[in-house]
mmCIF file of C-alpha atoms in Angstrom:
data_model
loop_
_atom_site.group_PDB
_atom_site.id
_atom_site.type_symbol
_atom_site.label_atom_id
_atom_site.label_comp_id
_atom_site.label_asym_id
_atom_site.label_seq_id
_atom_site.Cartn_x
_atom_site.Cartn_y
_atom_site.Cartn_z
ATOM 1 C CA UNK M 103 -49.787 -5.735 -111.277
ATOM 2 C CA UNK M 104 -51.713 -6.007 -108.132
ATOM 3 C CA UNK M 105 -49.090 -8.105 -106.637
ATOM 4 C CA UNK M 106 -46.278 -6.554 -107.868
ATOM 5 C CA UNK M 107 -47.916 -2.916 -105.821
ATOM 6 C CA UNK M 108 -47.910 -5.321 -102.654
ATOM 7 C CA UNK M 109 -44.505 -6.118 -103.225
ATOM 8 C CA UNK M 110 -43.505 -2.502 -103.168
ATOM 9 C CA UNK M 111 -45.744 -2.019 -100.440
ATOM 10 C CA UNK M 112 -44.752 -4.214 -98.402
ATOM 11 C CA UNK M 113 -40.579 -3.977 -99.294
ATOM 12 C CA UNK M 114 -41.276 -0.420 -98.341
ATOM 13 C CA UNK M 115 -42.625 -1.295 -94.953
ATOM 14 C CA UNK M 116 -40.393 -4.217 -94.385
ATOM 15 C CA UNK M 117 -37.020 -1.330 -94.778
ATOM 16 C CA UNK M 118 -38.550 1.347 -92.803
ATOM 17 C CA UNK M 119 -39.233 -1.083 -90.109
ATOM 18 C CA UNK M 120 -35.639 -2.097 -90.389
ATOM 19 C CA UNK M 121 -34.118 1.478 -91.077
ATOM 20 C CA UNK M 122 -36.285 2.677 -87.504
ATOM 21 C CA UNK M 123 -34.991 -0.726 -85.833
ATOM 22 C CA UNK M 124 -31.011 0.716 -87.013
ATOM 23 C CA UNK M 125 -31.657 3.631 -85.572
ATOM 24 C CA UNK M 126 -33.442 3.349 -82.211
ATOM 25 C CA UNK M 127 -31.705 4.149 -79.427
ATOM 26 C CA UNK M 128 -30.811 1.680 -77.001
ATOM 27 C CA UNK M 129 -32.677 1.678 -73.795
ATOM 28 C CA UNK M 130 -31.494 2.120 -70.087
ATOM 29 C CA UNK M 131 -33.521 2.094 -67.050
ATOM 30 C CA UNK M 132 -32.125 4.038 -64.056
ATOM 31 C CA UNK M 133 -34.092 3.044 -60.953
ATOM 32 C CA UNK M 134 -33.648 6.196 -58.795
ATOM 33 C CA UNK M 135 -33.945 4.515 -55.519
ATOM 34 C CA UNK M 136 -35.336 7.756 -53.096
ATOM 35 C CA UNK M 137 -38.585 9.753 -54.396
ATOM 36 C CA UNK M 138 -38.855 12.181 -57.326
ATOM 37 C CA UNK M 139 -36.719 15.553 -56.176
ATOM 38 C CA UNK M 140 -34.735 13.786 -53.418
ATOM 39 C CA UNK M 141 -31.836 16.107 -53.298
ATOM 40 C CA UNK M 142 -28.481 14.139 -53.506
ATOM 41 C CA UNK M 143 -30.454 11.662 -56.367
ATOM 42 C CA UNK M 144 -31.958 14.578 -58.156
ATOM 43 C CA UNK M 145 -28.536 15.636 -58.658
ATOM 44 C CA UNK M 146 -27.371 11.953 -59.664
ATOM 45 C CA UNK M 147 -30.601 11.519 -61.998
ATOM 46 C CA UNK M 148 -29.846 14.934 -63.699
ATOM 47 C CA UNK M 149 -25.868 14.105 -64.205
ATOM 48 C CA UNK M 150 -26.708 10.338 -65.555
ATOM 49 C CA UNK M 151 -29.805 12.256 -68.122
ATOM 50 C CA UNK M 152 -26.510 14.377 -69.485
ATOM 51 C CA UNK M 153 -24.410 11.326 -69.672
ATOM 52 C CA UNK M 154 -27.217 9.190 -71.351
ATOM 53 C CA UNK M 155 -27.442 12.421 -73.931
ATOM 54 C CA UNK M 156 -24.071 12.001 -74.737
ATOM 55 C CA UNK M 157 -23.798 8.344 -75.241
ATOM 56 C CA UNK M 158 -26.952 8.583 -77.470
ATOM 57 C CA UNK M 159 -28.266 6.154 -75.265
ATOM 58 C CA UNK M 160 -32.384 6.521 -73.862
ATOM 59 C CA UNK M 161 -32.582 6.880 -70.017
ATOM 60 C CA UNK M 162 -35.689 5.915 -68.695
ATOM 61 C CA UNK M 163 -36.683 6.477 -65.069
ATOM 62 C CA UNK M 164 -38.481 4.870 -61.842
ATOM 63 C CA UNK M 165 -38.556 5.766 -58.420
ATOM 64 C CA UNK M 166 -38.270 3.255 -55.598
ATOM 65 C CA UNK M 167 -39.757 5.724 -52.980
ATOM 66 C CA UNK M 168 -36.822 4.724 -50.427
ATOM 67 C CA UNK M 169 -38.647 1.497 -49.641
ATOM 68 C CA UNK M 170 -36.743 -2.131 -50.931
ATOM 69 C CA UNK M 171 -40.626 -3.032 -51.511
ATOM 70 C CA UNK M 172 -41.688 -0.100 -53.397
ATOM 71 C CA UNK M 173 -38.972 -0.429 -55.675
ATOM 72 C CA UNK M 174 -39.141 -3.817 -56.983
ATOM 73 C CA UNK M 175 -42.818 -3.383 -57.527
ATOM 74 C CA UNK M 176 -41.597 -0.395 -59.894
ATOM 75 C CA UNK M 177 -39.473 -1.872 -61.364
ATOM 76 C CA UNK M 178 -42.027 -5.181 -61.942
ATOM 77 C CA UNK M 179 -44.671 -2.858 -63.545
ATOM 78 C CA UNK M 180 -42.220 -1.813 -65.533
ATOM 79 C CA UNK M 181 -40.976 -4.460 -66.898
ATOM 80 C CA UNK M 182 -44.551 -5.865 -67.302
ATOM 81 C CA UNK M 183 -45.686 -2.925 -69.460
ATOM 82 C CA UNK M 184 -42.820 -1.386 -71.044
ATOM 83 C CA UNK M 185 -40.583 -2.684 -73.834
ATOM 84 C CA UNK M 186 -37.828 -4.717 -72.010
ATOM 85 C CA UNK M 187 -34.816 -2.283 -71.527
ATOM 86 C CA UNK M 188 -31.270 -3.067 -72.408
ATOM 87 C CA UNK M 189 -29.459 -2.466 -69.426
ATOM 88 C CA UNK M 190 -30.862 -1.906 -65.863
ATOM 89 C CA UNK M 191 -28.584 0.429 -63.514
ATOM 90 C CA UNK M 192 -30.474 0.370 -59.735
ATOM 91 C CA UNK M 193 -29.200 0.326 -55.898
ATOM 92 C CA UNK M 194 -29.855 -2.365 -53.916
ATOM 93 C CA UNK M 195 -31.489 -2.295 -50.207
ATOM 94 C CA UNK M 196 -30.869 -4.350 -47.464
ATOM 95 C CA UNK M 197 -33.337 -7.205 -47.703
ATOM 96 C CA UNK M 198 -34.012 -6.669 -51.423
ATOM 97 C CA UNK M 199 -31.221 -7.877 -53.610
ATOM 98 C CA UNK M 200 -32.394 -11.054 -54.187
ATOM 99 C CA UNK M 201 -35.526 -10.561 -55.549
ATOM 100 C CA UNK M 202 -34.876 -8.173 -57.654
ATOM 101 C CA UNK M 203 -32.063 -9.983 -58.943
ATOM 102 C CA UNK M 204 -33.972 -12.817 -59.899
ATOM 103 C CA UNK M 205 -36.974 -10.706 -61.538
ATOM 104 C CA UNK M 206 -34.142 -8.991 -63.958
ATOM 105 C CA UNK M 207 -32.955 -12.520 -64.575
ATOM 106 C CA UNK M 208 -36.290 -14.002 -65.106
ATOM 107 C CA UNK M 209 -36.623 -11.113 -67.783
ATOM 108 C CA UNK M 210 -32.919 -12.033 -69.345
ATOM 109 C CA UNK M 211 -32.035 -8.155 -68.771
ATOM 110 C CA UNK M 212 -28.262 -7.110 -67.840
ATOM 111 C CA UNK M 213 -27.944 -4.670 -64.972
ATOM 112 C CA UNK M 214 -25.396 -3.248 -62.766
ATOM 113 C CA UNK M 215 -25.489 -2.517 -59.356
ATOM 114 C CA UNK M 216 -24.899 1.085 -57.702
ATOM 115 C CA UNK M 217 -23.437 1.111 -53.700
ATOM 116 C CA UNK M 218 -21.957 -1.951 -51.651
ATOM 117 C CA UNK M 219 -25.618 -2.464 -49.435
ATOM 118 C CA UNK M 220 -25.907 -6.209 -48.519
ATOM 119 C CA UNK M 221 -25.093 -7.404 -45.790
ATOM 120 C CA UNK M 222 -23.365 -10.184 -44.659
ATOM 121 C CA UNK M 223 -26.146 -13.939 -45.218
ATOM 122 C CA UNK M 224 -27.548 -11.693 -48.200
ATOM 123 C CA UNK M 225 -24.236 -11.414 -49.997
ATOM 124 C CA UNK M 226 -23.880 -15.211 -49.385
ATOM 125 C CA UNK M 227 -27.154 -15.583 -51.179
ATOM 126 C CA UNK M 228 -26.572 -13.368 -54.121
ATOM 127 C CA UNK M 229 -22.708 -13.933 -54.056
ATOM 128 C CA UNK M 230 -20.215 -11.615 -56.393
ATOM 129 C CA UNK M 231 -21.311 -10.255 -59.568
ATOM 130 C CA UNK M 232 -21.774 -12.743 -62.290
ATOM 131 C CA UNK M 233 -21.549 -16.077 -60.012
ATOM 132 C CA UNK M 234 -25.246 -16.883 -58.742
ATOM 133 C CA UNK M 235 -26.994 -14.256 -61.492
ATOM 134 C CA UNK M 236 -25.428 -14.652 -65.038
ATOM 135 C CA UNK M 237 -27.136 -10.950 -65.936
ATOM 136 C CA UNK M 238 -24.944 -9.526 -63.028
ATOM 137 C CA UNK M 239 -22.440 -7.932 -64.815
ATOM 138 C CA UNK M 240 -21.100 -5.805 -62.057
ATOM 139 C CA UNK M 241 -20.953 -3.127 -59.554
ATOM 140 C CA UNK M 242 -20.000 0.818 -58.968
ATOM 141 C CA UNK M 243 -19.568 1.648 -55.051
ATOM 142 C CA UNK M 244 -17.210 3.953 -53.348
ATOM 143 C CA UNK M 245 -14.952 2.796 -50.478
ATOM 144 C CA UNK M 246 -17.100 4.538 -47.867
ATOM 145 C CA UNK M 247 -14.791 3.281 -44.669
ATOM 146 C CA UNK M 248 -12.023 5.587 -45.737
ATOM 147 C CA UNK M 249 -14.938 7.991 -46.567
ATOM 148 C CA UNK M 250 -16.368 8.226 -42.776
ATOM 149 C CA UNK M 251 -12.472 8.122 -41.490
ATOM 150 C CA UNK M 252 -11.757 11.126 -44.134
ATOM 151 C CA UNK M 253 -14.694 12.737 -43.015
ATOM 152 C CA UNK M 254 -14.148 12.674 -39.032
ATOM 153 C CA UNK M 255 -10.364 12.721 -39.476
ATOM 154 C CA UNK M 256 -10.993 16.459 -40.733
ATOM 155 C CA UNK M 257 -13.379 17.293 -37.804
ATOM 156 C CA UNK M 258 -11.085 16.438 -35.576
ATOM 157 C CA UNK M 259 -7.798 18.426 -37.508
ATOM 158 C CA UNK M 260 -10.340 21.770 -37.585
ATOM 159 C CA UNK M 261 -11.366 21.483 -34.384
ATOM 160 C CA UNK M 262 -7.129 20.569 -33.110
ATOM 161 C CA UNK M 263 -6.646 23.794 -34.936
ATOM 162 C CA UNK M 264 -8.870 26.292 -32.471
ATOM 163 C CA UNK M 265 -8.527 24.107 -29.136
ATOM 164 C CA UNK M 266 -6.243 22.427 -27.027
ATOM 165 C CA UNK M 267 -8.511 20.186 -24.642
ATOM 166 C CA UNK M 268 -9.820 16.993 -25.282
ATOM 167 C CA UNK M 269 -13.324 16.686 -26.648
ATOM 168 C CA UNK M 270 -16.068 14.626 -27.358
ATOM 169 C CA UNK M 271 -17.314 13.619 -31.418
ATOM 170 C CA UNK M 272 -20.990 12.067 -31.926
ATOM 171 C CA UNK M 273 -22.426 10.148 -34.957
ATOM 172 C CA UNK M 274 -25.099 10.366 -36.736
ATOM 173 C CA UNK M 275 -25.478 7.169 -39.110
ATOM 174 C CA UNK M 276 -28.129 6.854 -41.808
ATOM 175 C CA UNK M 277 -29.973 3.272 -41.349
ATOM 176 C CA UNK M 278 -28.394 -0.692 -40.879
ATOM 177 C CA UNK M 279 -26.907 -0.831 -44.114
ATOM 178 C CA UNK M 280 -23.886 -1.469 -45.405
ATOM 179 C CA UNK M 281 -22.677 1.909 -46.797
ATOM 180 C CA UNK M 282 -23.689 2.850 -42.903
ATOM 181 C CA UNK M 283 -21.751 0.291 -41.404
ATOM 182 C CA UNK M 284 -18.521 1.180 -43.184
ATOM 183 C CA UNK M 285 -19.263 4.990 -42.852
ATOM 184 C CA UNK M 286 -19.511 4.566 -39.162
ATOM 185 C CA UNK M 287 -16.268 1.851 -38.956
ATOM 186 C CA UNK M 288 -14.356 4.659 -40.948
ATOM 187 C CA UNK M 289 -15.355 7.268 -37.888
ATOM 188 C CA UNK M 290 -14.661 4.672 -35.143
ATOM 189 C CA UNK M 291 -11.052 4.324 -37.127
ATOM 190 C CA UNK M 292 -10.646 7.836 -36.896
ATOM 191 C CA UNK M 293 -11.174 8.454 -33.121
ATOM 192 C CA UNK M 294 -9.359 5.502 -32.112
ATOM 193 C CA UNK M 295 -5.815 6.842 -33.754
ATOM 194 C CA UNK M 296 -6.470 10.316 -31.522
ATOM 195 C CA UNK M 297 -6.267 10.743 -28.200
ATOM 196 C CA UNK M 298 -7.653 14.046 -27.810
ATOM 197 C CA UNK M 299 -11.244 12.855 -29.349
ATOM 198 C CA UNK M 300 -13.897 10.094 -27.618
ATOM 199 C CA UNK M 301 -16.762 9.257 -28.801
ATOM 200 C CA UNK M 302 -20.129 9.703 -27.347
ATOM 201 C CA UNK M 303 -22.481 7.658 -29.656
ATOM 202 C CA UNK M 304 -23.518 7.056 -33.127
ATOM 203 C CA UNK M 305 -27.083 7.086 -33.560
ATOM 204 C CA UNK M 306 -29.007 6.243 -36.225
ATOM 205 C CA UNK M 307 -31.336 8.725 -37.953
ATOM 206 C CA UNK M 308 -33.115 7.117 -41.186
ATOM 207 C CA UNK M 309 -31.044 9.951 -43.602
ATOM 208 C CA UNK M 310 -33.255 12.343 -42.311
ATOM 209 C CA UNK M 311 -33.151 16.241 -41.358
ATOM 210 C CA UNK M 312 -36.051 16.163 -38.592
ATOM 211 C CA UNK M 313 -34.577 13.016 -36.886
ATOM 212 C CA UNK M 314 -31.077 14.011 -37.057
ATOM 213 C CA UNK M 315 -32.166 17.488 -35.567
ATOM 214 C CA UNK M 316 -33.895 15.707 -32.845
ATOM 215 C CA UNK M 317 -31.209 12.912 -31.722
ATOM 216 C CA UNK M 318 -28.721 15.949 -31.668
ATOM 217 C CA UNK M 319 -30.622 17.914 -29.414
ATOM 218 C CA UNK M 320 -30.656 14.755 -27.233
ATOM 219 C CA UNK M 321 -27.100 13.895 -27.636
ATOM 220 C CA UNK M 322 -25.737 17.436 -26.778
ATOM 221 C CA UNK M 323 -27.538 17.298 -23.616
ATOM 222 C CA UNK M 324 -26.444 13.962 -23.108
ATOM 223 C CA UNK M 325 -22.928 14.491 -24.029
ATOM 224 C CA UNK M 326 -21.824 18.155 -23.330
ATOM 225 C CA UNK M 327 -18.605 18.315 -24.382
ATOM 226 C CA UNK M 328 -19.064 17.332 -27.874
ATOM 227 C CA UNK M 329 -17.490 19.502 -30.109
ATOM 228 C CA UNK M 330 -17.813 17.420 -33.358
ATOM 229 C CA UNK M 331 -20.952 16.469 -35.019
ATOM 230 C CA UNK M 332 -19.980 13.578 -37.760
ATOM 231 C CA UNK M 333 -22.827 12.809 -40.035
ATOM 232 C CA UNK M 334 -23.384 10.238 -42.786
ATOM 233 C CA UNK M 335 -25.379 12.721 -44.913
ATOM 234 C CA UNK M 336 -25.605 16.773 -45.383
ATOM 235 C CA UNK M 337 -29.104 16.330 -44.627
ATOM 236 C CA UNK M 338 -28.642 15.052 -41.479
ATOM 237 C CA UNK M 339 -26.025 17.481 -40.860
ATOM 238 C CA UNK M 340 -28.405 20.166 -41.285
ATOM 239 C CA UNK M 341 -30.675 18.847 -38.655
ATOM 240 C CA UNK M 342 -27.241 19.094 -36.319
ATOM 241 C CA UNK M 343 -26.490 22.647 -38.081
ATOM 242 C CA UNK M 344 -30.117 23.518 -36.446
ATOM 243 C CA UNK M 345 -29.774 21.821 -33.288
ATOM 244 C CA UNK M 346 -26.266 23.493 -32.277
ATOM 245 C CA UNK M 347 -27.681 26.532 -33.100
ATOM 246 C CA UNK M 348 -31.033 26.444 -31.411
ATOM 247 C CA UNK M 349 -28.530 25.291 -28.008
ATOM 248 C CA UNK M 350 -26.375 28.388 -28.513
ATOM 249 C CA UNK M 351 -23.363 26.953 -30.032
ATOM 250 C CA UNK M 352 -21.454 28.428 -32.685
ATOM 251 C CA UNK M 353 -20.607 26.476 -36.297
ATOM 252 C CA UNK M 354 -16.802 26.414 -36.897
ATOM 253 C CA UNK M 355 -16.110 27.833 -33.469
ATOM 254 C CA UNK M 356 -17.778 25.718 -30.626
ATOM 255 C CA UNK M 357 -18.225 22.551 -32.926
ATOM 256 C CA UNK M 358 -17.389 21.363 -35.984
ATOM 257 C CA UNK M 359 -19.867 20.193 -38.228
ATOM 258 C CA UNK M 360 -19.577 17.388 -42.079
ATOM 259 C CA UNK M 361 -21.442 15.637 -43.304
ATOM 260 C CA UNK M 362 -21.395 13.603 -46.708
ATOM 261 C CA UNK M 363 -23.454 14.331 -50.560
ATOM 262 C CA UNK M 364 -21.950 17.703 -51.712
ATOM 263 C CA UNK M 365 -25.303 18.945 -51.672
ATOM 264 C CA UNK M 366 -25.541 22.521 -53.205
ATOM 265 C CA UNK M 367 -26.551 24.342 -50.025
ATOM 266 C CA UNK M 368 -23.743 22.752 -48.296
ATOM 267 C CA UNK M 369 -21.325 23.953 -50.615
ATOM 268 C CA UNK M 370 -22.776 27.371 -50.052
ATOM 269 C CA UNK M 371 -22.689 26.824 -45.759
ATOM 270 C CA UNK M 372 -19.553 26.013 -46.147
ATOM 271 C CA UNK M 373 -18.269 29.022 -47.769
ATOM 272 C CA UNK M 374 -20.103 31.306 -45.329
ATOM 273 C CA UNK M 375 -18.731 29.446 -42.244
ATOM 274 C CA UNK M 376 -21.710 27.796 -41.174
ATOM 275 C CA UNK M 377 -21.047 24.210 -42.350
ATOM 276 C CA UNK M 378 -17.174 22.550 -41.388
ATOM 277 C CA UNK M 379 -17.136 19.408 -44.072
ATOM 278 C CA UNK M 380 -18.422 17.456 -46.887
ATOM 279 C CA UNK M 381 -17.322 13.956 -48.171
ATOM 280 C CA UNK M 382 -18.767 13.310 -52.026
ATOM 281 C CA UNK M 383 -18.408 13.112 -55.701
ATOM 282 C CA UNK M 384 -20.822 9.561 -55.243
ATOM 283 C CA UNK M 385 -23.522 11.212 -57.484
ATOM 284 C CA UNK M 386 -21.341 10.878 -60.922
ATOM 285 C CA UNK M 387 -22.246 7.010 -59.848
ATOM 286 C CA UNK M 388 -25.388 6.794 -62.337
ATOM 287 C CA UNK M 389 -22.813 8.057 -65.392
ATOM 288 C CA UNK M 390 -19.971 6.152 -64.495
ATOM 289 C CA UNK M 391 -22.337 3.071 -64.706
ATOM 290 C CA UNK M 392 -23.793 4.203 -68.265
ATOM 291 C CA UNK M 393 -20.221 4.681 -69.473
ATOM 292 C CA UNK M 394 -19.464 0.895 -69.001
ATOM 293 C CA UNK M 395 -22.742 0.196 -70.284
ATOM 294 C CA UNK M 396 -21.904 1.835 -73.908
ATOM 295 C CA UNK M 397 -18.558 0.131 -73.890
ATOM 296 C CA UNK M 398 -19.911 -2.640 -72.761
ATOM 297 C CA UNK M 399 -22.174 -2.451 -76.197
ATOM 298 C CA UNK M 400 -19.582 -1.816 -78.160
ATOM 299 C CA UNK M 401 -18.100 -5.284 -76.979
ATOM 300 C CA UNK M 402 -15.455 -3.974 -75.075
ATOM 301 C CA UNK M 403 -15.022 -6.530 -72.098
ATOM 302 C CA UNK M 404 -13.905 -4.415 -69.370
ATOM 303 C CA UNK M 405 -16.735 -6.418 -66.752
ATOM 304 C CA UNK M 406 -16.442 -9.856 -68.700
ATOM 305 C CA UNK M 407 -12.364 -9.938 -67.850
ATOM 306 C CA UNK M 408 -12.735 -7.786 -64.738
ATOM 307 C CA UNK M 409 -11.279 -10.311 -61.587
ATOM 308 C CA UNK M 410 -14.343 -9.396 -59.345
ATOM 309 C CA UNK M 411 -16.600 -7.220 -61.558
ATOM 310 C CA UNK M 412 -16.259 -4.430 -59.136
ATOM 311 C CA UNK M 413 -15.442 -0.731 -59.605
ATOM 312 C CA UNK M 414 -14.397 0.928 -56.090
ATOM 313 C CA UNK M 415 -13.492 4.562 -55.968
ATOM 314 C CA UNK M 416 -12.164 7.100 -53.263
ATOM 315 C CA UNK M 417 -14.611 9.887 -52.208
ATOM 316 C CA UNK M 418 -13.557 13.594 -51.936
ATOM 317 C CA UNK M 419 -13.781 16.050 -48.761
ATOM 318 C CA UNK M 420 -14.077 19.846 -49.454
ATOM 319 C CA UNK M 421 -13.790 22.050 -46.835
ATOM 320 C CA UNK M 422 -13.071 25.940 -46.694
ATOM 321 C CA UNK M 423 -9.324 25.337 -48.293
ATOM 322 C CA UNK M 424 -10.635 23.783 -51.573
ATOM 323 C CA UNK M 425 -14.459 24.830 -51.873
ATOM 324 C CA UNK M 426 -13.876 27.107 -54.833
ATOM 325 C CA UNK M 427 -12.146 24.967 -56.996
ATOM 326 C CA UNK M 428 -15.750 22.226 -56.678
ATOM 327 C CA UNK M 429 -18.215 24.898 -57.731
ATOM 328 C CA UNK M 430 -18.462 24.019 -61.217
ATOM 329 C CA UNK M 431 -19.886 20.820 -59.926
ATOM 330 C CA UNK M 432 -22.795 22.161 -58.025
ATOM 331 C CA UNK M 433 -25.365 22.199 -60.338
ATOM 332 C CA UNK M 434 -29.089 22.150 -60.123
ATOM 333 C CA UNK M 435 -30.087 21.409 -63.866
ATOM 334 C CA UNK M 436 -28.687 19.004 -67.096
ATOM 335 C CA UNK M 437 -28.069 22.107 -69.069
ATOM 336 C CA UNK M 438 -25.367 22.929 -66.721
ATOM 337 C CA UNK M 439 -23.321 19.800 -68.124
ATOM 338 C CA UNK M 440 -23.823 20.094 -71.751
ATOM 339 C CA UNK M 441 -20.235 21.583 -72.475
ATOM 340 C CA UNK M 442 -19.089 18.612 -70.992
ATOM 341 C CA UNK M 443 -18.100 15.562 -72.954
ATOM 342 C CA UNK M 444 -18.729 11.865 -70.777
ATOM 343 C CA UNK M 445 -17.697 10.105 -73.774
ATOM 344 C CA UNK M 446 -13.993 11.070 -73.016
ATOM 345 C CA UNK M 447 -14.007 8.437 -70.014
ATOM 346 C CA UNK M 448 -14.843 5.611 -72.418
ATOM 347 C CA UNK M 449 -12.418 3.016 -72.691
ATOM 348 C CA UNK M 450 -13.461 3.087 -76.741
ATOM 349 C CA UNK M 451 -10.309 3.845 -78.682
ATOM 350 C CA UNK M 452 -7.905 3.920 -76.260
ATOM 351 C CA UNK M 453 -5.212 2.139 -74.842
ATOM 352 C CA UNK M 454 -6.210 2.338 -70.519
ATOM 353 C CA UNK M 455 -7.187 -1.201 -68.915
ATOM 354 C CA UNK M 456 -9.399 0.624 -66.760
ATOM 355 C CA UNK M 457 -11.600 3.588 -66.245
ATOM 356 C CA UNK M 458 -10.057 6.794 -64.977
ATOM 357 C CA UNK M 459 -12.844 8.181 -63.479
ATOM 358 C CA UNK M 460 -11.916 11.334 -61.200
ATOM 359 C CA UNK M 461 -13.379 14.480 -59.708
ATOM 360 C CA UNK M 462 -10.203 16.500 -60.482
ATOM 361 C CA UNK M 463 -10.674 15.474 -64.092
ATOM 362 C CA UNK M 464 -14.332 16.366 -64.605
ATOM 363 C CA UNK M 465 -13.710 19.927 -62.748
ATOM 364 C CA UNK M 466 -10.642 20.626 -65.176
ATOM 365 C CA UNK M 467 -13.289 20.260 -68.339
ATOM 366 C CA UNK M 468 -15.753 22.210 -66.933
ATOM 367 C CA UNK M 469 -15.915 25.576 -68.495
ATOM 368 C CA UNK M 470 -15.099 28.517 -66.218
ATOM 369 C CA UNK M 471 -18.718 30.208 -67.034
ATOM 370 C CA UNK M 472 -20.317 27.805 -65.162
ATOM 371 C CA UNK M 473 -18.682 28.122 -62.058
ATOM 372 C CA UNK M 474 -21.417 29.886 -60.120
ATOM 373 C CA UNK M 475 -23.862 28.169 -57.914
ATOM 374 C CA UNK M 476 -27.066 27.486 -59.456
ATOM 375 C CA UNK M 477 -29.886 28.851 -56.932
#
């Protein structure tokens, strides 16, 4: 009798175990590259949490403090202390794909990479997505030269619009990467097909406000007949917002002013005149990635017969003409997204090769009560 009690006992454990097992979720990590409340990757944290809640899938989160060092040594603790995730979803820095490459390889762990950052000897090392690091499956970037020519191509239209004499356009890049690089190509593009437009100089200011404010006030001085202020980030922009200002120029009238993120106060400067431009939709990245991932569980092959296990998309511009229709996207909190469905990009169930992910789209679902900034 005594046996046949720890036979229940332990036929009883042995099910629950299994029964919990059946139903835990599976496991993500997001490795949020900047530091906690960063505003563009707050917003793409918050919109990858509602995607994660929809896919029943568990996000977890670390921060890699905007440093390639800081981040693999959050990403090592983690993985040193934590149950080994799933699926890893992170951004690579210059300098810093390769090791943490290897580390999710040592652990056997299947990630995909956010942005097109390495540069030319490092992407030689690493190589394409699934050739040199088996747990590679692939990557989610946005083509960010047509981005930077969008942007400036704009500056340059608004500015054609109010003035007839040729004027001068200045750059403000975010650091030696490659997302920079093709950012800035895109704005050298742009000024070489007009004749009206030269450019002063593209500077770089480390994606930050102060800097950017700085190397403005410098540049205006240096170069006074700019009239166009391109910038690689609404941040940055804001420092050039500040600078024109502080020099006596006037937003949308003496110089033209865009920037990239679609950062909730630029929506708003935009509407009241005081911003020109915006390039974005980049921070749906995080839940485009987790979308692949639950297909990708559900043994849909989409990044096993992918050619070259990339996923390139087109960013947006708002400007005065269209802001309106983009407010239902600029929201501060998850609860802002929970009438909205990610599972209906899946490729689960349906007959598309590939994923149809588009701004237009997720505005269209959005329900018209939420279309009011959130403060």
């Amino acid at each position: 009798m005594h046996v046949f009690r720890k036979f229940i006992v332990w036929f009883v454990f042995i099910s629950f175990a299994a029964s919990t097992a059946a139903l835990a979720k599976p496991t993500v990590l997001f490795v949020n590259p900047s530091i906690i409340n960063e505003p563009f990757w707050l917003k793409t944290e918050m919109i990858t949490q509602a995607a994660a809640a929809d896919l029943d899938i568990q996000l977890d989160i670390v921060y890699g403090g905007g440093n390639r060092l800081i981040q693999f040594d959050e990403v090592r603790r983690y993985l040193q202390y934590q149950k080994k995730p799933d699926y890893v979803i992170f951004m690579n820095y210059p300098g810093g794909a390769k090791p943490m490459m290897s580390l999710l390889e040592e652990y056997k762990v299947p990630f995909i990479t956010l942005e097109n950052n390495i540069l030319d000897e490092e992407r030689t090392q690493v190589g394409l997505p699934g050739e040199n690091f088996t747990y590679w499956l692939g990557e989610i970037f946005y083509d960010h030269q047509q981005a930077g020519k969008l942007l400036a191509s704009d500056l340059i239209r608004q500015y054609q619009k109010h003035h007839t004499e040729s004027a001068t356009v200045i750059g403000l890049s975010g650091h030696h990467g490659q997302e920079s690089l093709a950012r800035n190509q895109g704005l050298l593009e742009s000024v070489a097909q007009s004749e009206a437009v030269s450019l002063g100089q593209i500077v770089y200011a480390s994606w930050s406000e102060q800097l950017a404010y700085q190397n403005t006030l410098k540049l205006l001085k240096r170069y006074p007949k700019t009239a166009m202020i391109w910038s690689a980030s609404d941040l940055m922009g804001y420092g050039a917002i500040r600078a024109s200002k502080e020099l006596g120029l006037i937003v949308n009238k003496d110089v033209f002013i865009g920037g990239f993120d679609w950062l909730n106060p630029s929506l708003e400067k935009i509407i009241q005149g005081e911003m020109s431009a915006s390039v974005g939709g980049h921070f749906m990245m995080g839940a485009w990635a987790l979308i692949s991932i639950a297909d990708h569980m559900q043994g849909i092959p989409y990044w096993s017969h992918s050619k070259s296990k990339q996923l390139i998309f087109e960013l947006e511009l708002v400007n005065q003409d269209n802001v309106a229709s983009l407010l239902p996207l600029m929201k501060q909190n998850q609860n802002a997204w929970i009438d909205f469905d990610f599972r209906q990009f899946s490729l689960q169930n349906q007959a598309k090769a590939g994923y149809q992910f588009s701004v237009e789209k997720i505005v269209s679902n959005l329900k018209p009560s939420n279309t009011s900034l959130a403060k």
